[in-house]
Tab-separated table of C-alpha atoms in Angstrom:
chain	number	residue	atom	x	y	z
A	2	MET	CA	-67.073	-18.997	-60.828
A	3	THR	CA	-65.786	-20.981	-57.861
A	4	ILE	CA	-67.140	-19.992	-54.450
A	5	VAL	CA	-64.541	-20.299	-51.695
A	6	GLU	CA	-65.830	-20.640	-48.159
A	7	THR	CA	-63.844	-18.717	-45.602
A	8	THR	CA	-63.791	-19.295	-41.890
A	9	ARG	CA	-65.426	-16.495	-39.939
A	10	LEU	CA	-63.095	-15.095	-37.304
A	11	VAL	CA	-64.740	-13.959	-34.086
A	12	THR	CA	-63.650	-11.177	-31.733
A	13	GLY	CA	-64.902	-11.249	-28.164
A	14	GLY	CA	-65.430	-8.499	-25.645
A	15	VAL	CA	-66.184	-8.791	-21.937
A	16	ASP	CA	-67.465	-6.264	-19.410
A	17	THR	CA	-66.297	-7.713	-16.087
A	18	HIS	CA	-67.959	-7.520	-12.676
A	19	LEU	CA	-67.670	-9.203	-9.302
A	20	ASP	CA	-70.381	-11.828	-9.793
A	21	VAL	CA	-71.327	-11.689	-13.496
A	22	HIS	CA	-69.363	-11.137	-16.719
A	23	VAL	CA	-71.199	-9.874	-19.800
A	24	ALA	CA	-69.653	-11.142	-23.058
A	25	ALA	CA	-70.217	-10.043	-26.642
A	26	ALA	CA	-69.141	-11.708	-29.896
A	27	LEU	CA	-68.511	-9.783	-33.131
A	28	ASP	CA	-67.833	-10.908	-36.674
A	29	ALA	CA	-64.937	-9.610	-38.768
A	30	ASN	CA	-67.001	-6.595	-39.879
A	31	GLY	CA	-67.980	-5.556	-36.361
A	32	GLY	CA	-71.476	-7.010	-36.482
A	33	VAL	CA	-72.858	-8.261	-33.192
A	34	LEU	CA	-73.297	-12.040	-33.204
A	35	GLY	CA	-74.547	-12.329	-29.651
A	36	VAL	CA	-74.416	-11.052	-26.084
A	37	GLN	CA	-74.637	-13.285	-23.032
A	38	SER	CA	-74.042	-13.105	-19.249
A	39	PHE	CA	-71.997	-15.680	-17.331
A	40	ALA	CA	-71.175	-16.279	-13.692
A	41	THR	CA	-67.638	-15.571	-12.507
A	42	THR	CA	-67.235	-19.114	-11.159
A	43	PRO	CA	-64.795	-21.539	-12.835
A	44	ALA	CA	-67.765	-23.247	-14.500
A	45	GLY	CA	-69.058	-19.879	-15.702
A	46	LEU	CA	-65.690	-18.948	-17.213
A	47	ALA	CA	-65.599	-22.258	-19.075
A	48	GLN	CA	-69.125	-21.632	-20.379
A	49	LEU	CA	-68.133	-18.157	-21.591
A	50	HIS	CA	-65.191	-19.611	-23.511
A	51	GLU	CA	-67.332	-22.352	-25.071
A	52	TRP	CA	-70.041	-19.813	-25.982
A	53	LEU	CA	-67.532	-17.691	-27.902
A	54	LEU	CA	-66.325	-20.765	-29.805
A	55	THR	CA	-69.854	-21.555	-30.997
A	56	PHE	CA	-69.623	-18.573	-33.377
A	57	GLY	CA	-66.325	-19.720	-34.914
A	58	PRO	CA	-62.581	-19.494	-34.278
A	59	VAL	CA	-61.855	-16.706	-31.786
A	60	ARG	CA	-59.282	-14.178	-32.964
A	61	ARG	CA	-58.849	-12.223	-29.732
A	62	VAL	CA	-60.835	-11.165	-26.683
A	63	GLY	CA	-60.936	-7.650	-25.271
A	64	VAL	CA	-61.413	-7.709	-21.512
A	65	GLU	CA	-62.013	-4.773	-19.202
A	66	GLY	CA	-60.149	-4.823	-15.898
A	67	THR	CA	-57.726	-7.684	-16.436
A	68	GLY	CA	-55.960	-6.584	-13.252
A	69	ALA	CA	-59.155	-6.593	-11.167
A	70	TYR	CA	-62.495	-8.351	-11.765
A	71	GLY	CA	-61.261	-9.725	-15.087
A	72	ALA	CA	-58.062	-11.313	-13.763
A	73	GLY	CA	-59.513	-14.826	-13.463
A	74	LEU	CA	-61.156	-14.651	-16.878
A	75	ALA	CA	-57.983	-13.411	-18.546
A	76	ARG	CA	-56.032	-16.242	-16.950
A	77	HIS	CA	-58.611	-18.803	-18.110
A	78	LEU	CA	-58.729	-17.551	-21.716
A	79	ARG	CA	-54.964	-17.293	-21.946
A	80	GLY	CA	-54.667	-20.852	-20.663
A	81	HIS	CA	-56.689	-21.951	-23.700
A	82	GLY	CA	-54.382	-20.156	-26.116
A	83	LEU	CA	-56.485	-17.032	-26.761
A	84	GLU	CA	-55.008	-13.566	-27.122
A	85	VAL	CA	-56.331	-11.323	-24.334
A	86	ILE	CA	-56.344	-7.563	-24.922
A	87	GLU	CA	-56.543	-5.077	-22.062
A	88	VAL	CA	-59.422	-2.679	-22.757
A	89	ASP	CA	-59.999	0.604	-20.958
A	90	ARG	CA	-63.520	1.642	-20.108
A	91	PRO	CA	-65.269	3.737	-22.795
A	92	ASN	CA	-64.567	7.446	-22.594
A	93	ARG	CA	-67.169	9.821	-21.222
A	94	GLN	CA	-68.075	11.289	-24.605
A	95	GLN	CA	-68.840	7.831	-25.975
A	96	ARG	CA	-70.971	7.017	-22.928
A	97	ARG	CA	-72.932	10.248	-23.285
A	98	ARG	CA	-73.705	9.418	-26.929
A	99	ALA	CA	-74.430	5.693	-26.633
A	100	GLY	CA	-75.584	5.437	-23.035
A	101	LYS	CA	-74.278	3.113	-20.338
A	102	SER	CA	-75.106	-0.560	-19.902
A	103	ASP	CA	-73.202	-3.805	-19.482
A	104	THR	CA	-74.220	-4.881	-22.986
A	105	VAL	CA	-72.974	-1.635	-24.548
A	106	ASP	CA	-69.688	-1.903	-22.637
A	107	ALA	CA	-69.155	-5.521	-23.722
A	108	VAL	CA	-69.768	-4.684	-27.390
A	109	GLU	CA	-67.508	-1.626	-27.115
A	110	ALA	CA	-64.732	-3.768	-25.596
A	111	ALA	CA	-64.982	-6.199	-28.515
A	112	ARG	CA	-64.906	-3.368	-31.071
A	113	ALA	CA	-61.891	-1.800	-29.392
A	114	ALA	CA	-60.028	-5.115	-29.700
A	115	LEU	CA	-61.217	-5.670	-33.290
A	116	SER	CA	-60.288	-2.201	-34.568
A	117	GLY	CA	-56.918	-2.105	-32.832
A	118	ARG	CA	-57.904	0.893	-30.739
A	119	ALA	CA	-57.035	-1.320	-27.796
A	120	SER	CA	-53.882	-3.254	-28.615
A	121	GLY	CA	-52.110	-3.789	-25.301
A	122	ILE	CA	-51.567	-7.418	-24.389
A	123	ALA	CA	-52.834	-8.085	-20.875
A	124	LYS	CA	-50.411	-9.111	-18.159
A	125	THR	CA	-50.191	-12.847	-17.580
A	126	ALA	CA	-50.003	-12.387	-13.775
A	127	ASP	CA	-48.574	-15.869	-13.316
A	128	GLY	CA	-45.002	-15.358	-12.132
A	129	ASN	CA	-42.648	-13.372	-9.940
A	130	ALA	CA	-44.094	-9.996	-10.958
A	131	GLU	CA	-47.546	-10.962	-9.698
A	132	ALA	CA	-46.031	-12.311	-6.473
A	133	ILE	CA	-44.144	-9.040	-6.029
A	134	ARG	CA	-47.341	-7.067	-6.605
A	135	ALA	CA	-49.101	-8.980	-3.823
A	136	LEU	CA	-46.245	-8.306	-1.404
A	137	LEU	CA	-46.197	-4.608	-2.321
A	138	VAL	CA	-49.909	-4.336	-1.526
A	139	ALA	CA	-49.301	-5.735	1.957
A	140	LYS	CA	-46.218	-3.563	2.485
A	141	ARG	CA	-47.975	-0.332	1.478
A	142	SER	CA	-50.839	-1.184	3.808
A	143	ALA	CA	-48.408	-1.862	6.671
A	144	ARG	CA	-46.579	1.409	6.016
A	145	ASP	CA	-49.768	3.466	5.975
A	146	THR	CA	-51.096	1.782	9.111
A	147	ARG	CA	-47.770	2.299	10.900
A	148	ILE	CA	-47.760	6.023	10.140
A	149	MET	CA	-51.367	6.333	11.300
A	150	CYS	CA	-50.638	4.501	14.562
A	151	LEU	CA	-47.592	6.640	15.336
A	152	ASN	CA	-49.627	9.791	14.728
A	153	GLN	CA	-52.324	8.483	17.062
A	154	ILE	CA	-49.746	7.697	19.739
A	155	ARG	CA	-48.369	11.216	19.483
A	156	HIS	CA	-51.855	12.737	19.675
A	157	LEU	CA	-52.816	10.659	22.707
A	158	GLY	CA	-49.570	11.771	24.330
A	159	PHE	CA	-50.480	15.417	23.789
A	160	THR	CA	-53.906	14.994	25.405
A	161	ALA	CA	-52.966	12.530	28.172
A	162	PRO	CA	-53.041	13.426	31.889
A	163	ASP	CA	-50.035	15.413	33.092
A	164	GLU	CA	-47.952	12.534	34.474
A	165	LEU	CA	-48.356	10.424	31.345
A	166	ARG	CA	-47.867	13.399	29.034
A	167	GLU	CA	-44.531	14.228	30.684
A	168	ARG	CA	-43.463	10.621	30.338
A	169	LEU	CA	-43.930	10.797	26.573
A	170	ARG	CA	-42.564	14.316	26.122
A	171	GLY	CA	-39.413	14.454	24.020
A	172	VAL	CA	-39.450	10.753	23.071
A	173	PRO	CA	-37.956	10.509	19.545
A	174	ARG	CA	-40.148	9.035	16.840
A	175	ARG	CA	-37.961	5.961	16.432
A	176	ARG	CA	-38.519	5.091	20.127
A	177	LEU	CA	-42.158	6.130	20.353
A	178	ALA	CA	-43.644	2.704	19.613
A	179	HIS	CA	-41.299	0.922	22.069
A	180	THR	CA	-42.127	3.417	24.816
A	181	ALA	CA	-45.872	3.126	24.223
A	182	ALA	CA	-45.738	-0.686	24.061
A	183	GLY	CA	-43.892	-0.746	27.394
A	184	LEU	CA	-46.660	1.029	29.310
A	185	ARG	CA	-48.538	-0.964	31.952
A	186	PRO	CA	-52.219	-0.003	32.371
A	187	SER	CA	-52.890	0.466	36.085
A	188	GLY	CA	-54.408	2.839	38.598
A	189	THR	CA	-57.890	3.802	39.656
A	190	ASP	CA	-58.215	6.801	37.355
A	191	PRO	CA	-60.228	5.542	34.340
A	192	VAL	CA	-58.722	8.152	31.986
A	193	VAL	CA	-55.151	7.211	32.858
A	194	TYR	CA	-55.910	3.489	32.628
A	195	ALA	CA	-57.712	3.788	29.261
A	196	THR	CA	-55.043	6.057	27.779
A	197	LYS	CA	-52.242	3.695	28.803
A	198	LEU	CA	-54.140	0.731	27.371
A	199	ALA	CA	-54.718	2.566	24.078
A	200	LEU	CA	-51.065	3.625	23.837
A	201	GLN	CA	-49.866	0.106	24.645
A	202	THR	CA	-52.156	-1.372	21.992
A	203	LEU	CA	-50.997	1.074	19.334
A	204	GLY	CA	-47.339	0.611	20.262
A	205	ARG	CA	-47.534	-3.156	20.017
A	206	ARG	CA	-49.348	-2.842	16.704
A	207	VAL	CA	-46.489	-0.779	15.306
A	208	LEU	CA	-43.901	-3.293	16.517
A	209	ASP	CA	-45.872	-6.161	14.955
A	210	LEU	CA	-46.020	-4.231	11.679
A	211	ASP	CA	-42.245	-3.747	11.797
A	212	VAL	CA	-41.750	-7.505	12.087
A	213	ALA	CA	-44.202	-8.194	9.258
A	214	THR	CA	-42.550	-5.587	7.020
A	215	GLU	CA	-39.154	-7.160	7.612
A	216	ARG	CA	-40.525	-10.523	6.443
A	217	LEU	CA	-42.034	-8.893	3.368
A	218	ASP	CA	-38.747	-7.138	2.555
A	219	THR	CA	-36.840	-10.418	2.758
A	220	GLN	CA	-39.191	-12.157	0.338
A	221	LEU	CA	-39.299	-9.110	-1.966
A	222	ALA	CA	-35.512	-9.147	-2.293
A	223	VAL	CA	-35.569	-12.820	-3.336
A	224	LEU	CA	-38.296	-12.324	-5.938
A	225	VAL	CA	-36.850	-9.112	-7.386
A	226	ARG	CA	-33.431	-10.663	-7.924
A	227	ALA	CA	-35.048	-13.674	-9.559
A	228	ALA	CA	-37.270	-11.578	-11.844
A	229	ALA	CA	-34.632	-9.056	-13.015
A	230	PRO	CA	-31.150	-10.009	-11.774
A	231	GLY	CA	-29.371	-6.970	-13.205
A	232	LEU	CA	-31.902	-4.311	-12.291
A	233	CYS	CA	-30.726	-3.701	-8.720
A	234	ALA	CA	-27.186	-3.207	-9.986
A	235	VAL	CA	-28.292	-0.074	-11.865
A	236	ASP	CA	-27.254	3.115	-10.117
A	237	GLY	CA	-30.044	4.555	-7.992
A	238	ILE	CA	-32.257	1.461	-7.936
A	239	GLY	CA	-33.048	-0.398	-4.738
A	240	ILE	CA	-35.308	-3.346	-4.012
A	241	ASP	CA	-38.488	-1.307	-3.594
A	242	THR	CA	-37.924	0.765	-6.735
A	243	ALA	CA	-37.061	-2.318	-8.769
A	244	ALA	CA	-40.163	-4.091	-7.471
A	245	ILE	CA	-42.446	-1.273	-8.650
A	246	LEU	CA	-40.891	-1.275	-12.125
A	247	ILE	CA	-41.110	-5.070	-12.430
A	248	VAL	CA	-44.805	-4.987	-11.516
A	249	ALA	CA	-45.420	-2.262	-14.107
A	250	ALA	CA	-43.848	-4.413	-16.838
A	251	GLY	CA	-45.590	-7.606	-15.680
A	252	ASP	CA	-44.630	-11.237	-16.011
A	253	ASN	CA	-44.617	-10.919	-19.801
A	254	PRO	CA	-42.510	-7.797	-20.445
A	255	GLN	CA	-42.229	-8.826	-24.105
A	256	ARG	CA	-45.738	-7.378	-24.493
A	257	LEU	CA	-43.963	-3.989	-24.410
A	258	ARG	CA	-42.735	-3.861	-27.978
A	259	SER	CA	-40.075	-1.194	-27.440
A	260	GLU	CA	-38.508	1.037	-24.826
A	261	ALA	CA	-40.730	3.843	-26.161
A	262	ALA	CA	-43.792	1.753	-25.238
A	263	PHE	CA	-42.397	1.241	-21.738
A	264	ALA	CA	-41.730	4.978	-21.414
A	265	HIS	CA	-45.310	5.683	-22.468
A	266	LEU	CA	-46.547	3.129	-19.928
A	267	CYS	CA	-44.645	4.995	-17.202
A	268	GLY	CA	-45.923	8.384	-18.366
A	269	VAL	CA	-42.482	9.770	-19.244
A	270	ALA	CA	-42.911	9.940	-23.033
A	271	PRO	CA	-43.869	13.460	-24.196
A	272	ILE	CA	-47.151	13.628	-26.098
A	273	GLU	CA	-47.289	15.612	-29.323
A	274	ALA	CA	-49.628	18.603	-29.141
A	275	SER	CA	-48.847	20.354	-32.419
A	276	SER	CA	-51.375	22.390	-34.357
A	277	GLY	CA	-50.909	24.335	-37.583
A	278	LYS	CA	-47.549	26.064	-37.544
A	279	THR	CA	-47.039	25.357	-33.856
A	280	ILE	CA	-44.863	22.312	-33.187
A	281	ARG	CA	-44.821	21.362	-29.529
A	282	HIS	CA	-45.063	18.467	-27.069
A	283	ARG	CA	-46.847	18.385	-23.755
A	284	LEU	CA	-46.285	16.533	-20.513
A	285	ASN	CA	-47.801	13.060	-20.294
A	286	ARG	CA	-49.920	12.967	-17.147
A	287	GLY	CA	-51.163	9.437	-17.765
A	288	GLY	CA	-49.493	6.066	-17.439
A	289	ASN	CA	-48.570	4.097	-14.345
A	290	ARG	CA	-48.027	6.758	-11.680
A	291	GLN	CA	-46.217	4.421	-9.297
A	292	ALA	CA	-43.717	3.542	-12.027
A	293	ASN	CA	-43.418	7.243	-12.854
A	294	HIS	CA	-42.597	7.989	-9.215
A	295	ALA	CA	-40.060	5.134	-9.156
A	296	LEU	CA	-38.232	6.716	-12.106
A	297	TRP	CA	-38.331	10.069	-10.307
A	298	ARG	CA	-36.723	8.475	-7.243
A	299	ILE	CA	-33.929	7.063	-9.403
A	300	VAL	CA	-33.292	10.449	-11.018
A	301	PHE	CA	-33.417	12.269	-7.678
A	302	THR	CA	-30.871	9.843	-6.216
A	303	ARG	CA	-28.536	10.229	-9.188
A	304	MET	CA	-28.727	14.014	-9.092
A	305	SER	CA	-27.080	13.933	-5.672
A	306	SER	CA	-24.706	10.971	-6.032
A	307	ASP	CA	-23.860	10.384	-9.704
A	308	GLU	CA	-21.173	12.610	-11.237
A	309	ARG	CA	-22.411	12.215	-14.825
A	310	THR	CA	-25.920	13.240	-13.840
A	311	ARG	CA	-24.673	16.260	-11.930
A	312	LYS	CA	-22.663	17.414	-14.943
A	313	TYR	CA	-25.673	16.922	-17.216
A	314	VAL	CA	-27.899	18.952	-14.886
A	315	ALA	CA	-25.334	21.764	-14.690
A	316	ARG	CA	-24.989	21.891	-18.473
A	317	ARG	CA	-28.733	21.965	-19.075
A	318	LEU	CA	-29.228	24.644	-16.418
A	319	ALA	CA	-26.609	26.756	-18.185
A	320	GLU	CA	-28.607	26.349	-21.402
A	321	GLY	CA	-31.648	27.855	-19.708
A	322	ARG	CA	-33.587	24.677	-18.940
A	323	SER	CA	-35.616	24.523	-15.732
A	324	LYS	CA	-35.088	21.817	-13.105
A	325	PRO	CA	-38.468	20.102	-13.801
A	326	GLU	CA	-37.658	19.962	-17.530
A	327	ILE	CA	-34.286	18.384	-16.800
A	328	ILE	CA	-35.848	15.793	-14.510
A	329	ARG	CA	-38.356	14.865	-17.226
A	330	SER	CA	-35.538	14.298	-19.703
A	331	LEU	CA	-33.616	12.200	-17.198
A	332	LYS	CA	-36.676	10.069	-16.410
A	333	ARG	CA	-36.998	9.304	-20.111
A	334	TYR	CA	-33.349	8.250	-20.239
A	335	VAL	CA	-33.706	6.062	-17.132
A	336	ALA	CA	-36.792	4.380	-18.635
A	337	ARG	CA	-34.668	3.365	-21.638
A	338	GLU	CA	-31.995	1.945	-19.336
A	339	VAL	CA	-34.483	0.075	-17.145
A	340	TYR	CA	-36.295	-1.436	-20.127
A	341	LYS	CA	-33.206	-3.369	-21.202
A	342	HIS	CA	-32.907	-5.059	-17.831
A	343	LEU	CA	-36.624	-5.893	-17.680
A	344	GLN	CA	-36.501	-7.542	-21.114
A	345	ARG	CA	-33.348	-9.435	-20.194
A	346	GLY	CA	-34.912	-10.610	-16.933
């Protein structure tokens, strides 16, 4: 009998952290070949890759947190031609049974990639979608800070000395920052002086944020049109909504194998919850909630401006459907429409 030697394929798994990554290597049967810790420096990432190769050809690597602590590792492994799988953290039941440690998490990540329980290809994060994501982070922060500053200006106006309070009374919100920034701290009364200085500081901060947001919006428009040229032409989609959807799909939208996968990613695909003779589906409360909200914004806009959508809503209401049920159906339809433009982009 002839003995044929076969090459042992290796599956890796990595539990990622800020300073140290813990890697595990499994054979084709799920047996643990080794577990090792590596620094998150460029040299450490190279050592992790070389360590995996010492066990044989690497089939794929499951990495926790490819959008956070594992982003650099995923980029490094992908640059060397390895398939990187996004792995969620182990569920609570599994952790209660097996305990919690970096070694256990690394082995579990590798087994999730080996068994196919985790099959989602990680985002490449190397193009316009990643650039858009960075700009959205800064824009959301600016928006939240602006709202907080305006609320603080209004509160200081309520509690200010009489003369200053009357000066701010009735000022519309759109002029509040300009009015506060135009104040000149003066006088011998320390309360009046300090309040004016605080209002001026907050007002100027809001105006600076407005300028920064305008710059961000300009760059966002350029990147969105480059990433998905036809997306903004879809009824109900603006730059901000398109940006959120592009980030959800990533720089490699081909990783989403079908429009059903994209709908599931956005949390608009109903989940089957049948049992026995009962056939039913339940609402999907998972997925990317920002993308889910973006689809809701599109539907909400169309319900007030698009004639076809209004007719559809009226017909479904006449059939006894509730408004939330109709919106869920419309979000699923919009996800199908958006997916085509993301793939084309």
